[in-house]
């Protein structure tokens, strides 16, 4: 999820991030529920030279096909701004294209250390939201929404339906380096709510 005020994930207070929300991921021990690790994404203190503290909204999480924890969401900013979503010692930098930028940060399951990240989608008018992630072999299935005429998802262009005032959705199969193997559009919808996304044992992608 995301936070801006101080909050307690179970192991003590996390300091606030004044001015904008930052993201977080928490792993809890299976036997006790005690926090095993906490990873904070996009804090002001982690921004280096050329970075900007942006609104980092973390909205989805999944275990990807490699066993890493994949957390995704979007950055709110302006074209060309860049945010570091990792610690200074292991930066995970994402550059905004347009007004918002979808992103995925991959974390080691054992300790939450970042093992990779990528900007997932961009539309010139912004308005993207990431609604679901699911593992598919060594890839990820990403589902989200956009409001601009087109969306770049992992190097592939998804065209909107061109219906004014309505929302388009997309589904894409993405490699762990961020390259889309395929991407398709759903919609348009008057509104587009979050919904389940799953991968069948036989490989088909299911959305609802």
PDB file of C-alpha atoms in Angstrom:
ATOM      1  CA  UNK A   1       0.000   0.000   0.000  1.00  0.00           C
ATOM      2  CA  UNK A   2       0.921   3.672   0.387  1.00  0.00           C
ATOM      3  CA  UNK A   3       1.318   5.999   3.361  1.00  0.00           C
ATOM      4  CA  UNK A   4       2.112   9.613   4.176  1.00  0.00           C
ATOM      5  CA  UNK A   5       1.492   9.741   7.923  1.00  0.00           C
ATOM      6  CA  UNK A   6       3.428   7.644  10.423  1.00  0.00           C
ATOM      7  CA  UNK A   7       2.071   4.103  10.630  1.00  0.00           C
ATOM      8  CA  UNK A   8       2.904   0.836  12.374  1.00  0.00           C
ATOM      9  CA  UNK A   9       3.127  -2.352  10.258  1.00  0.00           C
ATOM     10  CA  UNK A  10       3.526  -4.411  13.420  1.00  0.00           C
ATOM     11  CA  UNK A  11       7.119  -3.872  14.428  1.00  0.00           C
ATOM     12  CA  UNK A  12       7.140  -0.203  15.402  1.00  0.00           C
ATOM     13  CA  UNK A  13       6.289   3.178  13.911  1.00  0.00           C
ATOM     14  CA  UNK A  14       7.455   4.067  10.405  1.00  0.00           C
ATOM     15  CA  UNK A  15       8.293   7.770  10.016  1.00  0.00           C
ATOM     16  CA  UNK A  16       5.976   9.895   7.844  1.00  0.00           C
ATOM     17  CA  UNK A  17       6.943  11.133   4.380  1.00  0.00           C
ATOM     18  CA  UNK A  18       5.885  14.798   4.356  1.00  0.00           C
ATOM     19  CA  UNK A  19       4.432  16.194   1.162  1.00  0.00           C
ATOM     20  CA  UNK A  20       3.569  13.002  -0.676  1.00  0.00           C
ATOM     21  CA  UNK A  21       2.704   9.354  -0.085  1.00  0.00           C
ATOM     22  CA  UNK A  22       5.370   6.690  -0.318  1.00  0.00           C
ATOM     23  CA  UNK A  23       4.891   2.972  -0.888  1.00  0.00           C
ATOM     24  CA  UNK A  24       5.512   0.028   1.383  1.00  0.00           C
ATOM     25  CA  UNK A  25       5.635  -3.761   1.322  1.00  0.00           C
ATOM     26  CA  UNK A  26       5.610  -5.914   4.456  1.00  0.00           C
ATOM     27  CA  UNK A  27       6.258  -9.658   4.805  1.00  0.00           C
ATOM     28  CA  UNK A  28       4.811 -11.452   7.824  1.00  0.00           C
ATOM     29  CA  UNK A  29       6.122 -14.719   9.250  1.00  0.00           C
ATOM     30  CA  UNK A  30       3.809 -17.616   8.433  1.00  0.00           C
ATOM     31  CA  UNK A  31       3.909 -19.159  11.921  1.00  0.00           C
ATOM     32  CA  UNK A  32       3.621 -16.050  14.106  1.00  0.00           C
ATOM     33  CA  UNK A  33       2.466 -13.113  11.972  1.00  0.00           C
ATOM     34  CA  UNK A  34       5.450 -11.072  13.152  1.00  0.00           C
ATOM     35  CA  UNK A  35       6.906  -8.712  10.528  1.00  0.00           C
ATOM     36  CA  UNK A  36       9.773 -10.469   8.748  1.00  0.00           C
ATOM     37  CA  UNK A  37      10.799  -7.387   6.785  1.00  0.00           C
ATOM     38  CA  UNK A  38       9.500  -3.967   5.753  1.00  0.00           C
ATOM     39  CA  UNK A  39      10.489  -2.235   2.514  1.00  0.00           C
ATOM     40  CA  UNK A  40       9.672   1.473   2.007  1.00  0.00           C
ATOM     41  CA  UNK A  41       9.532   2.850  -1.535  1.00  0.00           C
ATOM     42  CA  UNK A  42       9.984   6.444  -2.668  1.00  0.00           C
ATOM     43  CA  UNK A  43      10.906   8.141   0.607  1.00  0.00           C
ATOM     44  CA  UNK A  44      12.367  11.663   0.478  1.00  0.00           C
ATOM     45  CA  UNK A  45      15.522  10.465   2.258  1.00  0.00           C
ATOM     46  CA  UNK A  46      16.217   7.951  -0.525  1.00  0.00           C
ATOM     47  CA  UNK A  47      16.245  10.496  -3.349  1.00  0.00           C
ATOM     48  CA  UNK A  48      19.688  11.213  -4.811  1.00  0.00           C
ATOM     49  CA  UNK A  49      21.009  13.735  -7.307  1.00  0.00           C
ATOM     50  CA  UNK A  50      18.513  14.157 -10.143  1.00  0.00           C
ATOM     51  CA  UNK A  51      15.709  12.399  -8.244  1.00  0.00           C
ATOM     52  CA  UNK A  52      12.450  13.990  -7.138  1.00  0.00           C
ATOM     53  CA  UNK A  53      10.238  12.871  -4.293  1.00  0.00           C
ATOM     54  CA  UNK A  54       7.090  11.887  -6.207  1.00  0.00           C
ATOM     55  CA  UNK A  55       3.723  10.472  -5.198  1.00  0.00           C
ATOM     56  CA  UNK A  56       4.421   6.723  -5.185  1.00  0.00           C
ATOM     57  CA  UNK A  57       1.134   4.832  -5.048  1.00  0.00           C
ATOM     58  CA  UNK A  58       1.594   1.090  -4.448  1.00  0.00           C
ATOM     59  CA  UNK A  59      -1.642  -0.689  -5.318  1.00  0.00           C
ATOM     60  CA  UNK A  60      -0.928  -4.352  -6.108  1.00  0.00           C
ATOM     61  CA  UNK A  61       1.425  -7.151  -5.085  1.00  0.00           C
ATOM     62  CA  UNK A  62       2.077 -10.710  -6.232  1.00  0.00           C
ATOM     63  CA  UNK A  63       4.736 -13.396  -6.142  1.00  0.00           C
ATOM     64  CA  UNK A  64       6.175 -13.479  -9.656  1.00  0.00           C
ATOM     65  CA  UNK A  65       7.290 -16.550 -11.562  1.00  0.00           C
ATOM     66  CA  UNK A  66      10.828 -16.333 -10.153  1.00  0.00           C
ATOM     67  CA  UNK A  67       9.645 -16.281  -6.523  1.00  0.00           C
ATOM     68  CA  UNK A  68      10.309 -12.557  -6.051  1.00  0.00           C
ATOM     69  CA  UNK A  69       7.732 -10.227  -4.513  1.00  0.00           C
ATOM     70  CA  UNK A  70       6.451  -7.902  -7.234  1.00  0.00           C
ATOM     71  CA  UNK A  71       4.801  -4.686  -6.056  1.00  0.00           C
ATOM     72  CA  UNK A  72       3.268  -2.281  -8.547  1.00  0.00           C
ATOM     73  CA  UNK A  73       1.515   1.027  -8.777  1.00  0.00           C
ATOM     74  CA  UNK A  74       1.981   4.434 -10.319  1.00  0.00           C
ATOM     75  CA  UNK A  75       4.005   7.611  -9.900  1.00  0.00           C
ATOM     76  CA  UNK A  76       2.248  10.963  -9.989  1.00  0.00           C
ATOM     77  CA  UNK A  77       4.384  13.775 -11.384  1.00  0.00           C
ATOM     78  CA  UNK A  78       5.259  15.410 -14.677  1.00  0.00           C
ATOM     79  CA  UNK A  79       7.087  14.342 -17.812  1.00  0.00           C
ATOM     80  CA  UNK A  80      10.787  13.687 -17.243  1.00  0.00           C
ATOM     81  CA  UNK A  81      10.719  13.620 -13.448  1.00  0.00           C
ATOM     82  CA  UNK A  82      12.512  10.673 -11.885  1.00  0.00           C
ATOM     83  CA  UNK A  83      12.039   8.932  -8.542  1.00  0.00           C
ATOM     84  CA  UNK A  84      14.185   6.390  -6.720  1.00  0.00           C
ATOM     85  CA  UNK A  85      12.009   3.579  -5.362  1.00  0.00           C
ATOM     86  CA  UNK A  86      14.900   1.747  -3.713  1.00  0.00           C
ATOM     87  CA  UNK A  87      17.429   2.638  -1.033  1.00  0.00           C
ATOM     88  CA  UNK A  88      20.317   4.920  -1.968  1.00  0.00           C
ATOM     89  CA  UNK A  89      22.692   1.950  -1.823  1.00  0.00           C
ATOM     90  CA  UNK A  90      20.588   0.007  -4.359  1.00  0.00           C
ATOM     91  CA  UNK A  91      18.622   2.560  -6.390  1.00  0.00           C
ATOM     92  CA  UNK A  92      15.560   1.593  -8.437  1.00  0.00           C
ATOM     93  CA  UNK A  93      14.926   4.659 -10.588  1.00  0.00           C
ATOM     94  CA  UNK A  94      11.746   5.199 -12.598  1.00  0.00           C
ATOM     95  CA  UNK A  95      11.261   8.139 -14.995  1.00  0.00           C
ATOM     96  CA  UNK A  96       7.787   9.528 -15.549  1.00  0.00           C
ATOM     97  CA  UNK A  97       6.534   9.712 -19.137  1.00  0.00           C
ATOM     98  CA  UNK A  98       3.540  12.020 -19.356  1.00  0.00           C
ATOM     99  CA  UNK A  99       1.750  12.842 -16.114  1.00  0.00           C
ATOM    100  CA  UNK A 100       1.853   9.387 -14.511  1.00  0.00           C
ATOM    101  CA  UNK A 101       3.971   6.252 -14.845  1.00  0.00           C
ATOM    102  CA  UNK A 102       3.082   2.688 -13.998  1.00  0.00           C
ATOM    103  CA  UNK A 103       5.890   0.773 -12.289  1.00  0.00           C
ATOM    104  CA  UNK A 104       6.822  -2.598 -10.841  1.00  0.00           C
ATOM    105  CA  UNK A 105       9.525  -3.112  -8.208  1.00  0.00           C
ATOM    106  CA  UNK A 106      10.702  -6.678  -7.570  1.00  0.00           C
ATOM    107  CA  UNK A 107      11.890  -7.599  -4.050  1.00  0.00           C
ATOM    108  CA  UNK A 108      13.725 -10.661  -2.770  1.00  0.00           C
ATOM    109  CA  UNK A 109      11.267 -12.779  -0.795  1.00  0.00           C
ATOM    110  CA  UNK A 110      13.766 -13.494   1.988  1.00  0.00           C
ATOM    111  CA  UNK A 111      14.629  -9.939   3.037  1.00  0.00           C
ATOM    112  CA  UNK A 112      12.804  -7.482   0.742  1.00  0.00           C
ATOM    113  CA  UNK A 113      15.987  -6.284  -0.963  1.00  0.00           C
ATOM    114  CA  UNK A 114      15.270  -4.811  -4.420  1.00  0.00           C
ATOM    115  CA  UNK A 115      16.257  -7.125  -7.268  1.00  0.00           C
ATOM    116  CA  UNK A 116      14.886  -5.081 -10.186  1.00  0.00           C
ATOM    117  CA  UNK A 117      12.328  -2.533 -11.337  1.00  0.00           C
ATOM    118  CA  UNK A 118      10.827  -1.078 -14.488  1.00  0.00           C
ATOM    119  CA  UNK A 119       8.385   1.517 -15.736  1.00  0.00           C
ATOM    120  CA  UNK A 120       5.472  -0.467 -17.089  1.00  0.00           C
ATOM    121  CA  UNK A 121       3.182   1.910 -18.934  1.00  0.00           C
ATOM    122  CA  UNK A 122       2.754   5.496 -19.943  1.00  0.00           C
ATOM    123  CA  UNK A 123       0.130   7.578 -21.704  1.00  0.00           C
ATOM    124  CA  UNK A 124       0.656  11.194 -22.693  1.00  0.00           C
ATOM    125  CA  UNK A 125      -2.403  12.309 -20.761  1.00  0.00           C
ATOM    126  CA  UNK A 126      -1.747  10.266 -17.661  1.00  0.00           C
ATOM    127  CA  UNK A 127      -4.554   8.602 -15.774  1.00  0.00           C
ATOM    128  CA  UNK A 128      -3.069   5.105 -15.587  1.00  0.00           C
ATOM    129  CA  UNK A 129      -3.818   2.774 -12.702  1.00  0.00           C
ATOM    130  CA  UNK A 130      -2.380  -0.690 -12.069  1.00  0.00           C
ATOM    131  CA  UNK A 131      -5.098  -2.985 -10.729  1.00  0.00           C
ATOM    132  CA  UNK A 132      -3.662  -6.504 -10.626  1.00  0.00           C
ATOM    133  CA  UNK A 133      -0.529  -8.626 -11.024  1.00  0.00           C
ATOM    134  CA  UNK A 134      -0.350 -12.399 -11.375  1.00  0.00           C
ATOM    135  CA  UNK A 135       2.451 -14.859 -12.092  1.00  0.00           C
ATOM    136  CA  UNK A 136       2.522 -16.728 -15.392  1.00  0.00           C
ATOM    137  CA  UNK A 137       5.562 -18.976 -15.717  1.00  0.00           C
ATOM    138  CA  UNK A 138       8.555 -16.659 -15.449  1.00  0.00           C
ATOM    139  CA  UNK A 139       6.450 -13.671 -16.543  1.00  0.00           C
ATOM    140  CA  UNK A 140       3.794 -11.476 -14.972  1.00  0.00           C
ATOM    141  CA  UNK A 141       0.254 -10.689 -16.085  1.00  0.00           C
ATOM    142  CA  UNK A 142      -0.516  -7.012 -15.503  1.00  0.00           C
ATOM    143  CA  UNK A 143      -3.982  -5.516 -15.603  1.00  0.00           C
ATOM    144  CA  UNK A 144      -4.798  -1.837 -15.364  1.00  0.00           C
ATOM    145  CA  UNK A 145      -6.672   1.141 -16.768  1.00  0.00           C
ATOM    146  CA  UNK A 146      -5.901   4.254 -18.777  1.00  0.00           C
ATOM    147  CA  UNK A 147      -7.754   7.320 -20.052  1.00  0.00           C
ATOM    148  CA  UNK A 148      -5.530   8.633 -22.863  1.00  0.00           C
ATOM    149  CA  UNK A 149      -5.791   7.803 -26.565  1.00  0.00           C
ATOM    150  CA  UNK A 150      -2.975   5.244 -26.371  1.00  0.00           C
ATOM    151  CA  UNK A 151      -0.943   3.468 -23.714  1.00  0.00           C
ATOM    152  CA  UNK A 152       2.638   2.212 -24.029  1.00  0.00           C
ATOM    153  CA  UNK A 153       2.835  -1.055 -22.079  1.00  0.00           C
ATOM    154  CA  UNK A 154       6.314  -2.556 -21.996  1.00  0.00           C
ATOM    155  CA  UNK A 155       7.116  -1.310 -25.498  1.00  0.00           C
ATOM    156  CA  UNK A 156       3.775  -2.239 -27.073  1.00  0.00           C
ATOM    157  CA  UNK A 157       1.090   0.328 -27.896  1.00  0.00           C
ATOM    158  CA  UNK A 158      -2.492  -0.288 -26.810  1.00  0.00           C
ATOM    159  CA  UNK A 159      -5.034   1.991 -28.515  1.00  0.00           C
ATOM    160  CA  UNK A 160      -8.014   3.225 -26.543  1.00  0.00           C
ATOM    161  CA  UNK A 161     -11.535   2.858 -27.851  1.00  0.00           C
ATOM    162  CA  UNK A 162     -11.861   6.599 -28.381  1.00  0.00           C
ATOM    163  CA  UNK A 163     -14.992   6.975 -26.247  1.00  0.00           C
ATOM    164  CA  UNK A 164     -14.972  10.369 -24.553  1.00  0.00           C
ATOM    165  CA  UNK A 165     -15.335  10.289 -20.786  1.00  0.00           C
ATOM    166  CA  UNK A 166     -14.882   6.540 -20.532  1.00  0.00           C
ATOM    167  CA  UNK A 167     -12.070   4.339 -19.225  1.00  0.00           C
ATOM    168  CA  UNK A 168     -10.126   1.711 -21.132  1.00  0.00           C
ATOM    169  CA  UNK A 169      -8.502  -1.290 -19.475  1.00  0.00           C
ATOM    170  CA  UNK A 170      -5.523  -3.354 -20.559  1.00  0.00           C
ATOM    171  CA  UNK A 171      -4.132  -6.814 -19.922  1.00  0.00           C
ATOM    172  CA  UNK A 172      -0.487  -7.586 -20.751  1.00  0.00           C
ATOM    173  CA  UNK A 173       1.999 -10.412 -20.355  1.00  0.00           C
ATOM    174  CA  UNK A 174       5.267  -8.863 -19.218  1.00  0.00           C
ATOM    175  CA  UNK A 175       8.753 -10.309 -18.718  1.00  0.00           C
ATOM    176  CA  UNK A 176      10.516  -9.581 -15.420  1.00  0.00           C
ATOM    177  CA  UNK A 177      12.640  -6.945 -17.213  1.00  0.00           C
ATOM    178  CA  UNK A 178       9.493  -5.044 -18.242  1.00  0.00           C
ATOM    179  CA  UNK A 179       9.197  -6.057 -21.909  1.00  0.00           C
ATOM    180  CA  UNK A 180       5.639  -6.926 -22.936  1.00  0.00           C
ATOM    181  CA  UNK A 181       5.152 -10.140 -24.881  1.00  0.00           C
ATOM    182  CA  UNK A 182       1.563  -9.157 -25.710  1.00  0.00           C
ATOM    183  CA  UNK A 183      -0.938  -6.519 -24.640  1.00  0.00           C
ATOM    184  CA  UNK A 184      -4.641  -6.126 -25.328  1.00  0.00           C
ATOM    185  CA  UNK A 185      -7.421  -3.671 -24.520  1.00  0.00           C
ATOM    186  CA  UNK A 186     -10.670  -4.182 -22.623  1.00  0.00           C
ATOM    187  CA  UNK A 187     -13.470  -1.667 -22.550  1.00  0.00           C
ATOM    188  CA  UNK A 188     -14.423   1.068 -22.803  1.00  0.00           C
ATOM    189  CA  UNK A 189     -16.179   1.250 -19.460  1.00  0.00           C
ATOM    190  CA  UNK A 190     -18.184   4.021 -17.836  1.00  0.00           C
ATOM    191  CA  UNK A 191     -16.212   3.075 -14.718  1.00  0.00           C
ATOM    192  CA  UNK A 192     -13.544   0.418 -14.305  1.00  0.00           C
ATOM    193  CA  UNK A 193     -13.257  -1.231 -10.908  1.00  0.00           C
ATOM    194  CA  UNK A 194     -10.588  -3.592  -9.658  1.00  0.00           C
ATOM    195  CA  UNK A 195     -11.275  -7.235 -10.432  1.00  0.00           C
ATOM    196  CA  UNK A 196      -9.671 -10.649 -10.089  1.00  0.00           C
ATOM    197  CA  UNK A 197      -6.871 -11.682 -12.430  1.00  0.00           C
ATOM    198  CA  UNK A 198      -5.546 -15.236 -12.462  1.00  0.00           C
ATOM    199  CA  UNK A 199      -3.623 -17.694 -14.604  1.00  0.00           C
ATOM    200  CA  UNK A 200      -5.013 -21.199 -15.139  1.00  0.00           C
ATOM    201  CA  UNK A 201      -2.806 -24.271 -14.818  1.00  0.00           C
ATOM    202  CA  UNK A 202      -3.064 -24.660 -18.593  1.00  0.00           C
ATOM    203  CA  UNK A 203      -1.772 -21.101 -19.120  1.00  0.00           C
ATOM    204  CA  UNK A 204      -4.892 -19.149 -20.016  1.00  0.00           C
ATOM    205  CA  UNK A 205      -5.179 -15.686 -18.492  1.00  0.00           C
ATOM    206  CA  UNK A 206      -8.465 -15.055 -16.657  1.00  0.00           C
ATOM    207  CA  UNK A 207      -9.792 -11.578 -15.865  1.00  0.00           C
ATOM    208  CA  UNK A 208     -13.199 -10.608 -14.519  1.00  0.00           C
TER     209      UNK A 208
END
